[in-house]
CSV table of C-alpha atoms in Angstrom, one decimal:
chain,number,residue,atom,x,y,z
A,22,MET,CA,-9.6,23.6,-12.0
A,23,ASP,CA,-11.7,20.5,-12.2
A,24,SER,CA,-10.9,17.9,-9.4
A,25,THR,CA,-10.5,15.0,-11.8
A,26,LEU,CA,-8.1,16.9,-14.0
A,27,ALA,CA,-6.1,18.0,-10.9
A,28,ALA,CA,-6.0,14.4,-9.7
A,29,LYS,CA,-4.6,13.2,-13.0
A,30,ASN,CA,-1.7,15.7,-12.8
A,31,MET,CA,-0.9,15.4,-9.1
A,32,ASP,CA,2.3,13.6,-8.1
A,33,LEU,CA,3.8,13.9,-4.6
A,34,ASP,CA,7.6,13.8,-4.7
A,35,SER,CA,8.1,12.0,-1.4
A,36,GLN,CA,5.8,9.2,-2.5
A,37,ILE,CA,7.4,8.9,-5.9
A,38,GLN,CA,10.8,8.7,-4.3
A,39,LEU,CA,9.7,6.0,-1.8
A,40,LEU,CA,8.1,3.8,-4.4
A,41,SER,CA,11.0,4.3,-6.8
A,42,ARG,CA,13.4,3.3,-4.1
A,43,VAL,CA,11.4,0.1,-3.4
A,44,GLN,CA,11.4,-0.6,-7.1
A,45,PHE,CA,15.2,-0.2,-7.3
A,46,ILE,CA,15.8,-2.5,-4.3
A,47,THR,CA,13.6,-5.2,-5.7
A,48,ARG,CA,14.6,-5.1,-9.3
A,49,PHE,CA,17.0,-8.0,-9.4
A,50,SER,CA,16.7,-9.9,-6.1
A,51,SER,CA,14.2,-11.0,-3.5
A,52,HIS,CA,13.4,-9.0,-0.3
A,53,LEU,CA,10.9,-8.6,2.5
A,54,ILE,CA,10.4,-4.9,3.2
A,55,LEU,CA,8.5,-3.4,6.0
A,56,LEU,CA,7.0,0.0,5.1
A,57,SER,CA,5.8,1.8,8.3
A,58,GLY,CA,3.4,4.7,8.4
A,59,THR,CA,1.1,6.3,10.8
A,60,GLN,CA,-2.7,6.2,10.3
A,61,GLY,CA,-3.6,8.5,7.4
A,62,SER,CA,-0.1,8.4,5.8
A,63,GLY,CA,-1.5,6.8,2.6
A,64,LYS,CA,-0.4,3.2,3.1
A,65,THR,CA,-3.3,1.7,1.1
A,66,TRP,CA,-2.9,4.3,-1.6
A,67,LEU,CA,0.9,3.6,-1.9
A,68,ALA,CA,0.3,-0.2,-1.9
A,69,HIS,CA,-2.1,0.0,-4.9
A,70,ARG,CA,0.0,2.6,-6.6
A,71,TYR,CA,3.0,0.4,-6.4
A,72,LEU,CA,1.2,-2.6,-8.0
A,73,GLU,CA,-0.3,-0.4,-10.8
A,74,GLN,CA,2.7,1.6,-11.7
A,75,TYR,CA,5.9,0.1,-10.3
A,76,ALA,CA,5.4,-3.7,-10.6
A,77,GLN,CA,3.8,-4.2,-13.9
A,78,ASP,CA,6.4,-6.8,-15.1
A,79,ALA,CA,5.7,-9.1,-12.1
A,80,GLU,CA,2.9,-11.4,-11.1
A,81,GLN,CA,1.0,-9.8,-8.3
A,82,ALA,CA,-0.8,-10.8,-5.1
A,83,LEU,CA,-2.5,-8.5,-2.7
A,84,LEU,CA,-3.6,-9.4,0.8
A,85,SER,CA,-5.7,-6.8,2.7
A,86,CYS,CA,-5.7,-7.7,6.3
A,87,SER,CA,-8.3,-6.9,9.0
A,88,GLU,CA,-8.8,-7.7,12.6
A,89,GLY,CA,-10.3,-11.1,13.2
A,90,GLN,CA,-8.9,-12.9,10.2
A,91,THR,CA,-7.5,-16.3,10.9
A,92,LEU,CA,-4.2,-17.7,9.7
A,93,ILE,CA,-6.0,-20.1,7.4
A,94,GLN,CA,-8.0,-17.3,5.8
A,95,GLN,CA,-5.0,-15.1,5.2
A,96,ARG,CA,-2.9,-17.9,3.9
A,97,SER,CA,-5.7,-19.1,1.6
A,98,ASN,CA,-6.4,-15.6,0.3
A,99,LEU,CA,-2.8,-15.3,-0.8
A,100,LEU,CA,-2.4,-18.8,-2.3
A,101,LYS,CA,-5.6,-18.4,-4.4
A,102,GLN,CA,-3.7,-15.6,-6.3
A,103,PHE,CA,-0.6,-17.8,-7.0
A,104,ASN,CA,-2.3,-19.8,-9.7
A,105,ALA,CA,-5.3,-19.6,-12.1
A,106,ASN,CA,-6.5,-23.0,-10.7
A,107,PRO,CA,-5.0,-23.2,-7.3
A,108,MET,CA,-5.1,-26.6,-5.6
A,109,PHE,CA,-3.5,-26.7,-2.2
A,110,ASN,CA,-3.8,-28.0,1.4
A,111,GLU,CA,-4.8,-25.0,3.5
A,112,GLN,CA,-2.9,-26.6,6.4
A,113,ASP,CA,0.5,-26.5,4.5
A,114,SER,CA,2.8,-23.6,5.0
A,115,LEU,CA,3.0,-20.8,2.4
A,116,ARG,CA,6.3,-22.1,1.1
A,117,GLN,CA,5.2,-25.7,0.8
A,118,SER,CA,2.1,-24.7,-1.3
A,119,ALA,CA,4.1,-22.2,-3.3
A,120,GLU,CA,6.5,-25.0,-4.4
A,121,HIS,CA,3.5,-26.7,-6.0
A,122,LEU,CA,1.7,-23.6,-7.3
A,123,LEU,CA,4.4,-21.4,-8.7
A,124,PRO,CA,6.3,-22.2,-12.0
A,125,GLU,CA,10.0,-22.7,-12.1
A,126,GLN,CA,10.5,-19.2,-13.4
A,127,THR,CA,8.6,-16.8,-11.2
A,128,ASN,CA,8.8,-13.1,-10.6
A,129,LEU,CA,6.2,-12.4,-7.9
A,130,VAL,CA,5.3,-9.3,-5.9
A,131,ILE,CA,3.2,-9.8,-2.7
A,132,ILE,CA,1.7,-6.7,-1.1
A,133,VAL,CA,0.2,-7.0,2.4
A,134,ASP,CA,-1.9,-4.0,3.5
A,135,ASP,CA,-2.6,-3.4,7.2
A,136,ALA,CA,0.0,-6.0,8.0
A,137,GLN,CA,-0.3,-5.3,11.7
A,138,PHE,CA,-3.3,-7.7,11.5
A,139,LEU,CA,-1.2,-10.5,10.0
A,140,ALA,CA,-1.3,-13.8,11.9
A,141,PRO,CA,2.1,-14.2,13.7
A,142,GLU,CA,2.6,-17.6,12.0
A,143,LEU,CA,2.2,-16.0,8.6
A,144,LEU,CA,4.9,-13.5,9.3
A,145,VAL,CA,7.3,-16.4,9.8
A,146,GLU,CA,6.0,-18.1,6.6
A,147,LEU,CA,6.4,-14.9,4.5
A,148,TRP,CA,10.0,-14.6,5.6
A,149,ALA,CA,10.6,-18.3,4.9
A,150,LEU,CA,9.1,-17.8,1.4
A,151,VAL,CA,11.5,-15.0,0.6
A,152,ARG,CA,14.5,-17.0,2.0
A,153,SER,CA,13.4,-20.0,-0.1
A,154,THR,CA,14.4,-18.1,-3.3
A,155,GLU,CA,18.0,-18.6,-2.3
A,156,LYS,CA,17.7,-22.2,-3.3
A,157,ARG,CA,15.3,-21.8,-6.2
A,158,PHE,CA,17.3,-19.8,-8.7
A,159,GLY,CA,14.3,-19.3,-11.0
A,160,TRP,CA,12.3,-17.6,-8.3
A,161,GLN,CA,12.2,-13.9,-7.5
A,162,ILE,CA,9.7,-13.0,-4.8
A,163,ASN,CA,9.4,-9.6,-3.2
A,164,ILE,CA,7.1,-9.0,-0.2
A,165,LEU,CA,6.0,-5.5,0.9
A,166,LEU,CA,4.4,-5.2,4.3
A,167,PHE,CA,2.5,-1.9,4.9
A,168,ALA,CA,1.9,-1.5,8.6
A,169,GLU,CA,1.5,1.0,11.4
A,170,PRO,CA,4.7,1.8,13.3
A,171,GLU,CA,5.9,-0.4,16.2
A,172,THR,CA,3.3,-3.1,15.5
A,173,ILE,CA,5.2,-5.9,13.8
A,174,ALA,CA,8.7,-4.4,13.6
A,175,LYS,CA,10.0,-6.2,16.7
A,176,PRO,CA,8.8,-9.7,15.8
A,177,LEU,CA,10.1,-9.2,12.2
A,178,HIS,CA,13.5,-8.1,13.5
A,179,ASP,CA,13.5,-11.2,15.8
A,180,ILE,CA,12.7,-13.4,12.9
A,181,ALA,CA,15.3,-11.8,10.7
A,182,GLN,CA,18.0,-11.9,13.4
A,183,ALA,CA,17.3,-15.6,14.0
A,184,SER,CA,18.2,-16.3,10.4
A,185,GLY,CA,21.2,-14.1,10.4
A,186,MET,CA,19.7,-11.4,8.2
A,187,ALA,CA,18.7,-7.8,8.7
A,188,LEU,CA,15.2,-6.5,8.2
A,189,LEU,CA,14.8,-3.8,5.6
A,190,GLU,CA,12.4,-1.2,7.0
A,191,LEU,CA,11.4,2.1,5.3
A,192,GLU,CA,9.4,4.9,6.8
A,193,ILE,CA,6.5,6.6,5.1
A,194,SER,CA,7.1,10.2,6.0
A,195,GLU,CA,4.6,13.0,6.4
A,196,LEU,CA,4.1,15.4,3.5
A,197,SER,CA,6.4,18.3,3.1
A,198,ALA,CA,5.0,21.9,3.3
A,199,GLU,CA,5.2,22.1,-0.4
A,200,GLU,CA,3.3,18.9,-0.9
A,201,VAL,CA,0.6,20.0,1.6
A,202,SER,CA,0.3,23.2,-0.4
A,203,GLN,CA,0.0,21.2,-3.7
A,204,PHE,CA,-2.6,18.9,-2.2
A,205,SER,CA,-4.5,21.8,-0.7
A,206,GLU,CA,-4.6,23.6,-4.1
A,207,MET,CA,-6.1,20.5,-5.6
A,208,LEU,CA,-8.8,20.3,-3.0
A,209,LEU,CA,-9.6,24.0,-3.2
A,210,GLY,CA,-9.7,23.8,-7.0
A,211,ASP,CA,-12.9,21.7,-7.0
A,212,GLU,CA,-15.3,23.7,-9.1
A,213,GLN,CA,-18.2,22.3,-7.1
A,214,LEU,CA,-17.1,24.3,-4.0
A,215,GLY,CA,-18.9,27.5,-3.3
A,216,ALA,CA,-17.2,30.5,-1.8
A,217,TYR,CA,-18.4,29.7,1.7
A,218,ASP,CA,-17.3,26.1,1.5
A,219,ARG,CA,-13.9,27.2,0.1
A,220,ARG,CA,-13.3,29.5,3.1
A,221,GLU,CA,-14.3,26.7,5.5
A,222,LEU,CA,-12.0,24.2,3.8
A,223,LYS,CA,-9.1,26.7,3.9
A,224,GLU,CA,-9.5,27.1,7.6
A,225,ARG,CA,-9.5,23.3,8.2
A,226,LEU,CA,-6.5,22.9,5.9
A,227,SER,CA,-4.4,25.3,7.9
A,228,SER,CA,-4.7,23.1,11.0
A,229,SER,CA,-4.7,19.7,9.5
A,230,GLN,CA,-2.0,17.0,9.9
A,231,PRO,CA,0.3,16.8,6.9
A,232,ARG,CA,-0.9,13.4,5.9
A,233,PRO,CA,-2.9,12.4,2.8
A,234,GLY,CA,-5.5,10.5,4.8
A,235,ALA,CA,-6.2,13.6,7.0
A,236,LEU,CA,-6.2,16.0,4.0
A,237,GLN,CA,-8.5,13.9,1.8
A,238,GLN,CA,-11.2,13.8,4.5
A,239,LEU,CA,-11.4,17.5,4.9
A,240,PRO,CA,-14.0,18.3,2.2
A,241,SER,CA,-16.5,15.9,3.8
A,242,SER,CA,-15.2,16.0,7.5
A,243,ASP,CA,-17.8,18.5,8.6
A,244,ASN,CA,-20.9,18.4,6.5
A,245,SER,CA,-22.7,20.8,8.8
A,246,THR,CA,-20.6,23.6,7.6
A,247,LEU,CA,-21.4,23.1,3.9
A,248,SER,CA,-23.7,25.7,2.3
A,249,PRO,CA,-27.3,24.5,1.6
A,250,HIS,CA,-26.7,24.5,-2.1
A,251,THR,CA,-23.7,22.2,-2.0
A,252,SER,CA,-24.4,18.7,-3.4
A,253,PRO,CA,-22.7,15.5,-2.2
A,254,ARG,CA,-19.5,14.6,-4.0
A,255,LEU,CA,-16.5,12.3,-4.0
A,256,SER,CA,-13.4,13.6,-2.4
A,257,PRO,CA,-10.5,14.4,-4.9
A,258,MET,CA,-8.5,11.5,-3.4
A,259,LYS,CA,-11.3,9.0,-4.2
A,260,LEU,CA,-11.4,10.5,-7.7
A,261,LEU,CA,-7.6,10.0,-7.9
A,262,VAL,CA,-7.8,6.4,-6.8
A,263,GLY,CA,-10.7,5.8,-9.2
A,264,TRP,CA,-8.8,7.3,-12.1
A,265,TRP,CA,-5.8,5.0,-11.3
A,266,TYR,CA,-8.0,2.0,-11.3
A,267,SER,CA,-9.7,3.0,-14.6
A,268,CYS,CA,-6.2,3.2,-16.2
A,269,SER,CA,-5.0,-0.1,-14.9
C-alpha cells in the first residue's frame, strides 16, 4: 500500500479520544489544560491536529517554545497572533494587552508546544488570562499546554491552588498494542521498501518503544542497513503531517 494513502486513512483511537475529550471540555467554557507526554509521544503532532481538526470554529494562536527564548519574545509571539494589526506594549502583561487587542466577542484557542520552556512569568500570565474570562462574558479562551511530564506541573498546580482552582491535567498515553500494529503496518506498507529493508524494519519495530515519535524514526534511524538501491524518502509520519497541512 502506498505510504501517502495509508497516512490518509490512519487514525489512532487513543489520540482521537484524547483530542475529542479536550474538545468536549472546552466547548462552552474557558480552561487551561496541561497535556503531559514523554519525548516521542506525539505532542507536536497532537497540537497541530487539534488546531486543524478540533478547533476550526475558534480563533487560533500557536506558540512553539524553545530553550533560550525570553519572556518578551514568547509574549510578543503570542500577541502578534491576537490581531491582524497588533499594537501593544511588550512590557505589559498578556491580559493587559489582550484587553486592547481582542474584540468583545472572542472565542480563542491558544496552543503552547514544548511548554516546559515557557518563561515562569508567562505561566502566571496565561493562567490570569483564562481567569479574566470570568469577568468578560463575551470572552472564551482555552489554553492547551503540551509539555514533558513533571516539568511545569508543580508550578502550575501552585498557581492554580493560590487562586482556589484545580489544574486540569491530561496524560498522553503510549500507544496500545493494536495501535502499534496499525502504525507498523503503515510503515511496512511503503512500496519503496525492498525485501531487505522490510526485514530490517520489522526487527526494529519489534523492540521499539510504543510511541509515535520512536516509530516514525525507524525507517531512517539506521541508514547503514538500507540496501544500496534504496533511495532517500520522507517517513510516513512526515507524509501524514504534510497531508494534514495541505488539507488545512
